[in-house]
Amino acid sequence: MLGKGLVKGLAVTMKNFFKSPTTVQYPEERVRQHARFRGEEFVWYEERCTGCASCAKYCPLGIIRIVTKPSKTAMQEGDKYDIEVFDIDIGRCMFCGLCVEACPYDALFMGSGFEEGALRRDDLVITVDELRNAPKRPSTWFRPQLESRKYDPHTGKPLPWEEVGREQWPWHQKEKAGAKITRRVQRGGASEGQP
Amino acid sequence: MVPFLQENVVFRGVYCFFGGNDGNATWCGGRDGIFPGGWEWLAFFIAGFTIMFILVNGALLGAAVFVWAERRLIARFQLRRGPNRWGPFGLLQPIADLLKLITKEDLVPTSADKIVFTVVPIVMLASLLLSLAVIPFARNTYLADLNIGVLYFIAVGTLSTLGVFMAGWASGNRYAVFGAMRGVAMLISYEVPLILSLVGVVLLAGSMSMVSVVEAQLIPFVLVQPLGMLIFMLGISAELNRTPFDILEAESEIIAGYHTEYSGIKFALMQAAEMAGVLAASAVLSTLFLGGWSGPFLSGELGAMWFLLKLAFFAFLFIWIRSTFPRLRIDQIMAFAWKFLLPLALINLVATAVEVYFFAYYNAAVPGEITRSEQWIMAAINLPLAIGSIALFSRFLRERIAAPSPRLEPKVAIIQPAEAAD
Amino acid sequence: MAIRAEPVVVNIGPQHPSTHGVMRLRVSFDGEIIVDVEPVFGYLHRGSEKLAEERNYVQALTLTDRLDYVASMTNNQAYCLAVERLLGVEVPERAQYLRVIAAELQRIASHMVAIGFFLQDLGALATPLMYCFRIRENILDMFEMLCGARITVSYMRPGGVYADAPEEFWPALDKFIANTPHLFDDLEKLIVENEIVLVRTKGTGVLKLESAIAGSISGPVLRGSGLPWDWRRADPYDIYQRVQFDIPVGQRGDNYDRFQVRLEEIKQSLRIVQQCREQIQPGLARAELPFILRPPAGAEAYGRVESPKGELAFYMVSDGSVAPYRCKVRSPSLINLTVLKELLLGSKLADMIVTLGSIDINMGEVDR
C-alpha cells in the first residue's frame, strides 16, 4: 500500500532520534587513536641514529634532508656520523611510514599525535633540534618489539633510547659506557678496534 | 472603534490602561485611563502598535527559534548533535547566522531588474505577516476574526508564489527563470487540492471564520477529516518547498533555484519568511484540525499554551518528514498533485458534503448544527473511507512504487574458475 | 514562420556537489531531455603511472593507495598481486586470509560511501549518509588498528601484508560482525521500500546487457544488468575458492538494481569476513623477500582484483631494475564511464545526477 515504506522510514528515524548521538565533541573529548597510528610528529633517537640516510633514500617524496659530518665520539670509519641537519617537511609528508620501515637501527619512529598545525608553511618543517627535544612517544608502526611489550604511545610514558630497539649495535654499548674514542682510520683493511 | 478589537484581551488591557472611559469605550469597566480626554486616539495607536509589535516580533523570533530547532532536531535524527557552540545549547546560532548574512555583500547582478529584485523579499515577508492576522492564539486573542478567515489565509499565502516568479525573472539568470517557472507551476498546482481539502472543514463548521472552526470542534477535526488533513499537510509542504517537494532549493539539481542570485540581508529575509511560513502553516493546521486553543484544562483565554503545544507538534512533524525522505522529481510532483491529491480531495469533499447535509439539515433538530456524537459517527465513516481510497489509488500505482520481490536473485556464478593463475 | 529552437548547453562544472569529484560534463538539453553529453576528465590527473616508474616497488605501493582513495585496500591488493606474479613468489596463507579480510571490509566501506552519496543525490538530506557512515566508521577504526591509517592504508606489501594484525583487532572484528547486521537493517528499512526512492530509481538509467558487455563494464554495474560475473569467482585469487558467497544480480539494469546489488554485496562481504575469521590459522604474515625487489628483466604480469567499483588491474612490466618499467592501471571507473553517453541520452535532467551516482565512480581512479 502506498505509504508503507514511507512510514517504515519514519519509524527508523524516530527510533534513532532517541539514541544518543555518536558525535565526539572535539577538543573537549577525543577519539582514541590506536597504538599503530602513524602520527604527524616523528620520534628520533639520536643515540641510535648513524646518519645512514636510508630513511631519506626510501622516502617516496624525498622530503627528508640529512646533512652529516664525521662524528667526534664514534670515530671509526663507517661507525656513526654526527647529524647536522635532519629536516622532515611534514607539509608535504604523506605519513606512509616507509622511512620508519627503512631504518635499520630503529632510530626513527612514527609519532603518535596529529595536532601539528602551524601558521606558516615554513614552520611545518621539523628541524633536528625539534626532533631532539620532542617527547619520545613512538608509535608501534613497524616496530614489533614495542608491540610485543604492549606499549601504547597515548597512555604510556616516554621511552628512552635503550629500550626501543631490536638489536644493540656496537656503538650503543660504547655510548652506554661513555667511552671516548680517538680517531684511527686505516685504509685498505679493517679498521682497528678501539681502546 | 473597530468592533472586533474590543474582544482582544491585549488590546483591551492596553487601551483601557491608557485611554480608559469615554463615551465610546464603555467596555473598560468604568475606569479612567492615564491620558486626558480627547487623547483616546493615542491610546488606540499605542494599543494597536503593541499588538503588531508582539505579532511581528513573535513571528520573526519564532522563525529564529524554528531554525535552531530544525538544525538540532535534524541532527538528532542523523545521530549527531546540532550546533551547540554559540550560547547554551546553541540558542544563539540563528543570531550568528543572521550576523553572517547581514555582513555579506549584497550583490545585485548587472542584468537584473533592480527594483523588482529588491522588492521580492519584501513581498515574501509581507505575505507571511499578513497571513498571521487571522490566526487565533487563544480565545479573544487574535488580531482579526474575519468571517472569510480561511480564504484570506490561503489568498495571502499565495502572494509568495508571485514573489517566487518575480525573484526568478528579476535575477536576470536564465536558469533562475527556469527554476522559477518550475516553481510557479508546482505552487499553483498544489493550491487546488489545498483549498479543496479545507472546504470539508468549512462545511463542518458552517463558516469560514477560523474562530468558529475552533469552536465547532467538539472532537478534533483530524479524526473527522483524516483525508483532509493529510492532503492539507502534503499540499502545504509543497507550498513551503519542504522536502519531499523541495525541488526548488535542491543543491544537487543543476537548474538553479529562484533565489540563486540573492545574498546578504535579502536572502536572510527570504529564508526568514520561509521558516516563519512553516510556523504559520503549523498554526493553521493546529487551529483547523486539532482544535486550536482547546484542551482538557486551562483552555479558553489561557489556551495559548495548548495552541503553542499543537503548533510545536506540527512543526516537529514537518522537521521529521524533512529529515527522512528524499525528494521527488518535478514531473512526479505535478503528477502527484493532479492525479493523486486532487481525486482524493474530491472524494473527501463529496463524502463530507453528503454527511453534513444528512446530519445537519436532513433530520436535524437544530438545522446547521452537528452534535458531538454525530461528529464521532462521521469520523467512523471517514477514516475507513480515507484508508480505502488511498489503498485504491495505490493499486493503480503499484508497478511504479512496489519493491520487486524477491528484490534480487542471489546467484552462485556458473562460471568455472580458471586454471591456476600463472 | 517556425520558431527556431536550439538545445541549451549547460556546463556541470568541475566543482559541483554531485559529480563525485572533479568531473566536468557539458550537457545539451532539449527542454528537459538530454540530447548530448560530453564528459571532460583530467582535473585530478597526478601522473601516477609515470611517477611509479621513478619509484621502487614498495614506494609505488603508496601511490596506489591514492588511486581509488575510497577503497585503498583493494588497490594495494591488485598491485601486490601483479608484483608477486612478476617475482614469482607465493604468499603465505595467513597473509592471504588477512588480505581477504581487509579487502572485504574495504568493500563494505566503499559501498557505504556509494550508497550514502547516492541517497544524498536523491535529496535525502544526509540522514541515510550518516547511517552509512556509522558503519563505515567502525571499519576505518579497524583499519587504524591494523596499519595506523584510516584511508590511505598501505597495508599490503608484495609477499603478504606488512605485519600481522594486532591482538586488539580480533575482538573488534568480532564485535563488528555481531553489530553490523542490526545497523544495516536500520539502513535498509529506511531506504529500500521507500516509495520516493523507488519511484525515482526504477526504470531510470537502464543499461542493457549487450551494451555493458560491449563496453567492458565490470562490477556492480555489470551485475545490475543481469550477468553474474565476479572476478572473485571467475579468476580466484588469494583464498576466494575457500569461502562461500553468492553473487547478487539485477534484472533490469536500472538505477534501482545497481543500488540493490551493492546493498546485497555488503551482506555477502560480511559473510566472507565471518568465514575468514573462522578459518584463519596462525602463520607468517609476510613472505621473506629482500628489502629492495628486483624482478627479472622482461617479466610482465597482470594482477586483477574485483574492487568495489569493478575490475581493477595492474599491468606491470619490469626491466630488472628496482623500479617498474611500466605500471598501467586498468581503472574500473574510467571504463565504466565509457557508457555514460548511452546511459544518459534520452533521460531527464533530474535523472542524470542519480544515474551518475549509481555508476559509482571515483575521480582518483579515472584520472590517476
Coordinates of C-alpha atoms in Angstrom, one line a residue, chain B residues 74 76-80 174-175 178 182 243-244 246-247 251-255 322-332 398-404 406-419 421-422, chain C residues 8-10 12 16-18 29 32 85 121-127 130-131 134 188 190 192 194-200 202 204 228-229 233-234 236 246-252 256 260-261 264 348-351 353:
Chain B
I74 CA 17.6 17.1 12.1
R76 CA 19.4 14.2 16.3
F77 CA 17.7 12.2 13.6
Q78 CA 21.1 11.8 12.0
L79 CA 22.8 10.7 15.2
R80 CA 24.7 13.8 15.7
R174 CA 18.1 32.2 -17.4
Y175 CA 18.5 29.2 -15.1
F178 CA 13.7 28.0 -15.5
R182 CA 9.0 25.2 -12.4
T243 CA 11.1 18.0 1.4
P244 CA 9.9 15.9 -0.3
D246 CA 11.9 21.0 -2.2
I247 CA 13.0 20.7 -5.8
E251 CA 21.6 21.9 -4.4
S252 CA 22.2 18.7 -6.4
E253 CA 19.9 19.9 -9.2
I254 CA 21.7 21.9 -11.8
I255 CA 18.9 24.2 -12.6
R322 CA 12.2 16.6 6.0
S323 CA 15.0 14.6 7.6
T324 CA 13.7 11.2 6.4
F325 CA 12.7 11.4 2.8
P326 CA 14.5 12.1 -0.5
R327 CA 12.9 14.4 -2.9
L328 CA 10.7 13.8 -5.9
R329 CA 11.3 14.9 -9.5
I330 CA 9.3 17.8 -10.8
D331 CA 7.1 15.8 -13.1
Q332 CA 6.4 13.3 -10.3
R398 CA 1.7 -0.4 -7.9
E399 CA 4.1 -1.2 -10.6
R400 CA 5.8 2.2 -10.2
I401 CA 6.2 2.1 -6.5
A402 CA 6.3 -1.5 -5.4
A403 CA 9.6 -3.0 -4.5
P404 CA 10.1 -6.1 -6.6
P406 CA 12.4 -11.0 -4.3
R407 CA 14.4 -7.9 -4.7
L408 CA 17.3 -9.6 -6.3
E409 CA 18.2 -13.2 -7.1
P410 CA 21.3 -14.1 -5.4
K411 CA 23.3 -16.4 -7.6
V412 CA 26.3 -18.5 -7.4
A413 CA 28.2 -17.9 -10.6
I414 CA 28.1 -20.7 -13.0
I415 CA 31.4 -19.8 -14.4
Q416 CA 34.1 -22.3 -13.7
P417 CA 37.1 -20.9 -12.1
A418 CA 40.0 -20.5 -14.5
E419 CA 43.0 -22.9 -14.3
A421 CA 46.8 -18.4 -12.4
D422 CA 50.3 -18.1 -13.9
Chain C
V8 CA 20.7 24.6 -24.3
V9 CA 24.2 23.7 -23.3
V10 CA 24.8 23.6 -19.6
I12 CA 28.1 21.0 -14.9
H16 CA 29.6 20.6 -8.1
P17 CA 28.2 18.9 -5.1
S18 CA 27.1 15.8 -7.0
F29 CA 19.3 19.8 -23.2
E32 CA 14.2 18.6 -20.0
R85 CA 53.4 -12.5 -10.3
D121 CA 22.0 12.9 -4.5
L122 CA 18.4 11.8 -4.4
G123 CA 17.8 14.5 -1.9
A124 CA 17.6 12.7 1.4
L125 CA 19.4 15.4 3.4
A126 CA 22.3 13.3 4.7
T127 CA 20.2 11.1 7.0
M130 CA 25.0 9.4 8.4
Y131 CA 23.7 5.9 9.0
R134 CA 28.2 5.0 11.3
E188 CA 17.6 -1.0 4.8
L190 CA 14.9 3.4 5.8
V192 CA 14.7 0.0 0.5
N194 CA 10.8 3.9 0.4
E195 CA 8.3 4.8 -2.3
I196 CA 10.1 8.0 -3.2
V197 CA 13.4 6.2 -3.8
L198 CA 11.5 3.5 -5.8
V199 CA 9.7 6.0 -8.0
R200 CA 12.9 7.9 -8.8
K202 CA 13.1 2.3 -11.0
T204 CA 15.8 5.3 -15.0
P228 CA 26.6 -12.9 -12.7
W229 CA 30.2 -12.1 -13.4
R233 CA 34.7 -16.5 -8.9
A234 CA 35.9 -16.3 -12.4
P236 CA 40.0 -16.6 -8.0
D246 CA 26.6 -15.5 -3.5
I247 CA 26.7 -13.0 -6.3
P248 CA 23.7 -10.7 -6.4
V249 CA 22.4 -10.0 -9.9
G250 CA 19.8 -7.5 -11.0
Q251 CA 17.3 -8.0 -13.7
R252 CA 16.6 -4.7 -15.4
Y256 CA 17.5 0.6 -8.5
Q260 CA 20.3 -3.2 -4.6
V261 CA 23.3 -5.1 -5.9
E264 CA 23.4 -7.2 -1.1
K348 CA 15.7 13.7 -17.9
L349 CA 17.8 16.2 -16.1
A350 CA 17.0 15.1 -12.6
D351 CA 17.8 11.5 -13.5
I353 CA 22.6 13.1 -11.3

